mmCIF file of C-alpha atoms in Angstrom:
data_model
loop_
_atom_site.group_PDB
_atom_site.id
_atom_site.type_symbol
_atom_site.label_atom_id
_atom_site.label_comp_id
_atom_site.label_asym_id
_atom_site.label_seq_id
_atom_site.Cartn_x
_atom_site.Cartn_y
_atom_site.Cartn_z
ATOM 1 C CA UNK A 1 29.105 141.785 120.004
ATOM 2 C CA UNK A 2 28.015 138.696 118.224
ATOM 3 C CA UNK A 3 29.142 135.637 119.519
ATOM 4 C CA UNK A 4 30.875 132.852 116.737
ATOM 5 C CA UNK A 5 31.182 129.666 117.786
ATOM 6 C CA UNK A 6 33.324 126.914 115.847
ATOM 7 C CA UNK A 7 31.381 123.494 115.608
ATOM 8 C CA UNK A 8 33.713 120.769 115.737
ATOM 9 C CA UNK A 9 32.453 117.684 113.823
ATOM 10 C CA UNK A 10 33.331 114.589 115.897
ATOM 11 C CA UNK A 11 33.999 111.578 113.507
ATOM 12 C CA UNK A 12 31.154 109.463 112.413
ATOM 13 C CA UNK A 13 31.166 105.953 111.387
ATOM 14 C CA UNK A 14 32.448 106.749 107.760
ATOM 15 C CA UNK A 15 35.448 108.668 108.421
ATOM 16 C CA UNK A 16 36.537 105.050 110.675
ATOM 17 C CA UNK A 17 35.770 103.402 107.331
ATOM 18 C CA UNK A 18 37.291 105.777 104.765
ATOM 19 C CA UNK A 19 40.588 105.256 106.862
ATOM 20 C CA UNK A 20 40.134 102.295 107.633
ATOM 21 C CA UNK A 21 40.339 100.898 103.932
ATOM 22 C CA UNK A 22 42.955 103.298 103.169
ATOM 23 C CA UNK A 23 45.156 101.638 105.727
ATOM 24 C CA UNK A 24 44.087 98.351 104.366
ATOM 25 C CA UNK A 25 45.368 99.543 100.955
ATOM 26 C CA UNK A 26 48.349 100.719 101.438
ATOM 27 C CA UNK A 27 49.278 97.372 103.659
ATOM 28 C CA UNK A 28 47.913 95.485 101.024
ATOM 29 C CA UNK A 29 49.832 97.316 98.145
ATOM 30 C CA UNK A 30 52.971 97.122 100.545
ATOM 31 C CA UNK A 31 52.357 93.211 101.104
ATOM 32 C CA UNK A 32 51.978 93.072 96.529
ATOM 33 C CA UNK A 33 55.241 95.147 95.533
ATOM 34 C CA UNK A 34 57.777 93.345 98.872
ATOM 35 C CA UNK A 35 58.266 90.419 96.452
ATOM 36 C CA UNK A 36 58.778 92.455 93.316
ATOM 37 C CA UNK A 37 61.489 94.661 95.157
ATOM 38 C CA UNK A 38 63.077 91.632 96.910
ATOM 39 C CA UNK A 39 63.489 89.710 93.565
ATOM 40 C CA UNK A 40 65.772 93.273 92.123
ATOM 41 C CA UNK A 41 68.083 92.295 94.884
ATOM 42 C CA UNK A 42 71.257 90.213 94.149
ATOM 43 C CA UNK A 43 71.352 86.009 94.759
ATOM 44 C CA UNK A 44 73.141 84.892 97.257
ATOM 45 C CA UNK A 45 75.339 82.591 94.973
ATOM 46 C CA UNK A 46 76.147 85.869 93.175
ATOM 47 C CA UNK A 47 77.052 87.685 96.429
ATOM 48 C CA UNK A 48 79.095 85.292 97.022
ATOM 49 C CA UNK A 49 80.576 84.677 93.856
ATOM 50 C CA UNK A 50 82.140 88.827 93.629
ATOM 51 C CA UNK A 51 82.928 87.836 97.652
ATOM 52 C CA UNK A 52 86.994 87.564 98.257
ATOM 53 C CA UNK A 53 88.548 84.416 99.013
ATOM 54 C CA UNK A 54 91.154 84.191 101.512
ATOM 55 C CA UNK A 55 93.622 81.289 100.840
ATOM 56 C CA UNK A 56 95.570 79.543 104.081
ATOM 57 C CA UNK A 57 99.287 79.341 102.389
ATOM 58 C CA UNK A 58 100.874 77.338 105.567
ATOM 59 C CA UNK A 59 99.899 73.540 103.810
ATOM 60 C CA UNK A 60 101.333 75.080 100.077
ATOM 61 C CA UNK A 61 105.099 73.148 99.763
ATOM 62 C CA UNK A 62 107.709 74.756 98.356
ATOM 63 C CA UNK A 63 107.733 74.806 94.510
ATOM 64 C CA UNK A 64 104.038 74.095 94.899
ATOM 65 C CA UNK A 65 101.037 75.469 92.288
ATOM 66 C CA UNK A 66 98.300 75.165 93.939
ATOM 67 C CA UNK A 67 94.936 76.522 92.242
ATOM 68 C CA UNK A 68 91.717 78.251 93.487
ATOM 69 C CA UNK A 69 88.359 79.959 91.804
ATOM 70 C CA UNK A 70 87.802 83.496 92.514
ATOM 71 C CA UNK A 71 84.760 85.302 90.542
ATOM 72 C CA UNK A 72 84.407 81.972 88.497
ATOM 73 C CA UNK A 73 88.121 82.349 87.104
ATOM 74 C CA UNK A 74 90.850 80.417 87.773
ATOM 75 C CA UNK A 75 93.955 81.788 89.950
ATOM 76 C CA UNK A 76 97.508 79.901 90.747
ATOM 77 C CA UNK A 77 98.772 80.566 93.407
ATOM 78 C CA UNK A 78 102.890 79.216 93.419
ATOM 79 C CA UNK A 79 105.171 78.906 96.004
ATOM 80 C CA UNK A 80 108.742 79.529 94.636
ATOM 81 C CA UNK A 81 111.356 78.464 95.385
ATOM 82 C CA UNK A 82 114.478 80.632 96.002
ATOM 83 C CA UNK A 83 116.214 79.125 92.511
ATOM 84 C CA UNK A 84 112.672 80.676 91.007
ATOM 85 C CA UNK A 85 113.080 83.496 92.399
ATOM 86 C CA UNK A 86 116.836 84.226 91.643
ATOM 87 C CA UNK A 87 115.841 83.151 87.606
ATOM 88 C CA UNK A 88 112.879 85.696 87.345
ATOM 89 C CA UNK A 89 115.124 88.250 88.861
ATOM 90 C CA UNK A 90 117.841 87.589 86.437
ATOM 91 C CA UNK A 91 115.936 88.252 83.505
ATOM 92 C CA UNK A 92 116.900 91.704 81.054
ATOM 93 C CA UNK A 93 113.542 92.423 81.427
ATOM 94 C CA UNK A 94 114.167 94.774 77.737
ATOM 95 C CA UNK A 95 114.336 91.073 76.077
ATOM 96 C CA UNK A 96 110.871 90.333 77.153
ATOM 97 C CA UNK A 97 107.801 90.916 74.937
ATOM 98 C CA UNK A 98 105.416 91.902 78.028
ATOM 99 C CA UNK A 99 108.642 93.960 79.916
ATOM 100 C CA UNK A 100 107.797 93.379 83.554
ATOM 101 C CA UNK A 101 110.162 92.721 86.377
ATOM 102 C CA UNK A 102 109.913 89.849 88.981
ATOM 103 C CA UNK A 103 108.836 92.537 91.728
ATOM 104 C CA UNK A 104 106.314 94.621 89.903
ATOM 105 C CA UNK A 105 104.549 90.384 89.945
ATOM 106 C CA UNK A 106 104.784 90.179 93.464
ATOM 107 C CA UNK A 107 104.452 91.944 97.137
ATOM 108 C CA UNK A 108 107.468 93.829 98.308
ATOM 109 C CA UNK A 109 108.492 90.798 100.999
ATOM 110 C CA UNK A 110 106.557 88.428 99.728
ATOM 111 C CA UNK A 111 108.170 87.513 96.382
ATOM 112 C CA UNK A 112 108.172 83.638 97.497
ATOM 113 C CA UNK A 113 104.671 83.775 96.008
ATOM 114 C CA UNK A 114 103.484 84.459 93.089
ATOM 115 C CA UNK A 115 99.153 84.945 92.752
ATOM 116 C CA UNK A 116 98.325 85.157 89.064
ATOM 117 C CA UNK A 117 95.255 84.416 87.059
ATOM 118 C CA UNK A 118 95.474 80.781 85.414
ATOM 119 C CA UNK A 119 94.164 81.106 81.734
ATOM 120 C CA UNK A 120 96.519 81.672 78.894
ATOM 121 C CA UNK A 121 96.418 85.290 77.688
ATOM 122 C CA UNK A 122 96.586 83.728 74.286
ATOM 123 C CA UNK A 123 92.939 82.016 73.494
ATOM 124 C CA UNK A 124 92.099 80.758 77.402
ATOM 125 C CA UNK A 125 93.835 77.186 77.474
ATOM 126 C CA UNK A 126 94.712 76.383 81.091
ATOM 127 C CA UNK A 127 98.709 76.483 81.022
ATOM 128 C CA UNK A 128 99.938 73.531 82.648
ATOM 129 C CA UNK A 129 102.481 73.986 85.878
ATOM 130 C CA UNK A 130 106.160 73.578 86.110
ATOM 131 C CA UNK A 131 106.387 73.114 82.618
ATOM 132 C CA UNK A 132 108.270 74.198 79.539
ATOM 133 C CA UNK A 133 111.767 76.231 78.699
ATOM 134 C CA UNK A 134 111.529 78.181 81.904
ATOM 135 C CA UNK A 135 109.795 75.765 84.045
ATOM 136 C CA UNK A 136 106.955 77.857 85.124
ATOM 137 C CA UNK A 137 103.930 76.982 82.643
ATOM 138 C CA UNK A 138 103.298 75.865 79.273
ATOM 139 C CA UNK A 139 99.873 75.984 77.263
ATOM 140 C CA UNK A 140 99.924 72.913 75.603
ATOM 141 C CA UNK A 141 97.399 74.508 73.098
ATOM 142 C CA UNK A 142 99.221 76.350 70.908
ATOM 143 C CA UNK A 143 102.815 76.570 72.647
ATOM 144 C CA UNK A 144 102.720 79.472 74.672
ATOM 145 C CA UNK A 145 105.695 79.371 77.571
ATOM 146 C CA UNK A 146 105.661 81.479 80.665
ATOM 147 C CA UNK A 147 108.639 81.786 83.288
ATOM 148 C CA UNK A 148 108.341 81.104 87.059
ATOM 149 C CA UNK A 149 107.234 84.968 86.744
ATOM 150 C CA UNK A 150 103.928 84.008 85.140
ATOM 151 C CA UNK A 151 105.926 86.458 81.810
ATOM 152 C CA UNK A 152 105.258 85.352 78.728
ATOM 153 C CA UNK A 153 108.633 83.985 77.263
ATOM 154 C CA UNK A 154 107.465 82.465 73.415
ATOM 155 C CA UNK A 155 104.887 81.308 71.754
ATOM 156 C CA UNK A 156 101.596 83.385 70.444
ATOM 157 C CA UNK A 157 100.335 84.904 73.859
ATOM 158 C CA UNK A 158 100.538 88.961 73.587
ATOM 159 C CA UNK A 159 101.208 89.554 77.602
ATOM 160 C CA UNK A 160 101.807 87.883 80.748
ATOM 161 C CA UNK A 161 99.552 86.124 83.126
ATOM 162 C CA UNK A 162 97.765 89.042 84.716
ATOM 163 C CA UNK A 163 97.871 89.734 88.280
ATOM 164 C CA UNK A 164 94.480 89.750 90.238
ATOM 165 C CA UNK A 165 93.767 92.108 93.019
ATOM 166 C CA UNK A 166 95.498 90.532 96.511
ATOM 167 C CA UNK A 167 96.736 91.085 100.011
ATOM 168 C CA UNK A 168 98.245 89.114 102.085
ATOM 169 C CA UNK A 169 96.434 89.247 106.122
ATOM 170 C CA UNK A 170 99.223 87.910 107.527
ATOM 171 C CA UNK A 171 102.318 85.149 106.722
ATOM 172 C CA UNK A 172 100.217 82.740 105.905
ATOM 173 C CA UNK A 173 97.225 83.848 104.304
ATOM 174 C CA UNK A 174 96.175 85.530 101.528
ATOM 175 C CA UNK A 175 92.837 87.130 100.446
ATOM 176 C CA UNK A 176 92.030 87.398 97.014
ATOM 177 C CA UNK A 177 90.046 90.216 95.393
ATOM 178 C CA UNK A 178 90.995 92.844 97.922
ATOM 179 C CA UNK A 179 93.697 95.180 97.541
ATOM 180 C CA UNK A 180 95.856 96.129 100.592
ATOM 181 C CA UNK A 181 94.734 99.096 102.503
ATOM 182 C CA UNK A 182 96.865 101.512 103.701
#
């Protein structure tokens, strides 16, 4: 019987080398494309900017507008009063050219305040506060008039103040640009 015998090679001086470099490459390559992927990611302004913003209502009086930047856009946020409140209600809502009631505009509970966006659904124009037929805003641009409601009541804008994504975390305070979970 013949006898086989498996020679092992032990590693010589230019295996250490060949990996050797290859590890340098890839750390190398690694250390090159890190600033490349980093720079794909996000700012942190911009993180910050899609970020909700949660609004402490306990300092906001009464019949009070007061007005906040979410995303870069302008929200109102108004404390009514309960004479607001009882007007919005009272509306036929059939006589109204964006038909919405007062609580479809508001939390169930809540309807003391009202979170809307603050631009004029017309061209833009920031509507001014407590102002107008209806006392709730008036675009002094071209004449548009919204109710205590934020519902567009006359003049050329097509629909009502929109409604941006809220929830209130407790009594007094309210996070924008979150949605209430269930």
């Amino acid at each position: 019987m013949a006898e086989t015998t498996t020679h092992v090679a032990e590693p010589t001086r230019r295996d250490f080398l060949y990996i050797a470099t290859g590890a340098a490459a890839a750390i190398g390559g690694a250390t090159l494309v890190w600033p490349f992927v980093q720079s794909l990611a996000p700012d942190a302004a911009t993180v910050a900017a899609g970020a909700p913003v949660e609004v402490d209502l306990a300092p906001i009086a009464e019949g009070q507008i007061v007005k906040v930047f979410w995303r870069g856009k302008l929200i109102f946020i108004r404390h009514r009063t309960p004479e607001e409140i009882k007007a919005a209600e009272d509306v036929n809502v059939a006589s109204l050219r964006d038909p919405q009631p007062d609580s479809a505009r508001v939390k169930d509970g809540k309807a003391q305040w009202l979170v809307v966006y603050g631009n004029c659904t017309h061209l833009g124009c920031v509507p001014l506060g407590q102002q107008g037929e209806y006392h709730g805003w008036f675009c002094p641009c071209h004449g548009s008039v919204f109710d205590t409601s934020g519902r567009v009541r006359g003049g050329p804008a097509p629909i009502n103040l929109p409604i941006p994504p809220y929830a209130f975390a407790s009594d007094t305070k309210v996070i924008i640009g979150q949605e209430a979970t269930a």
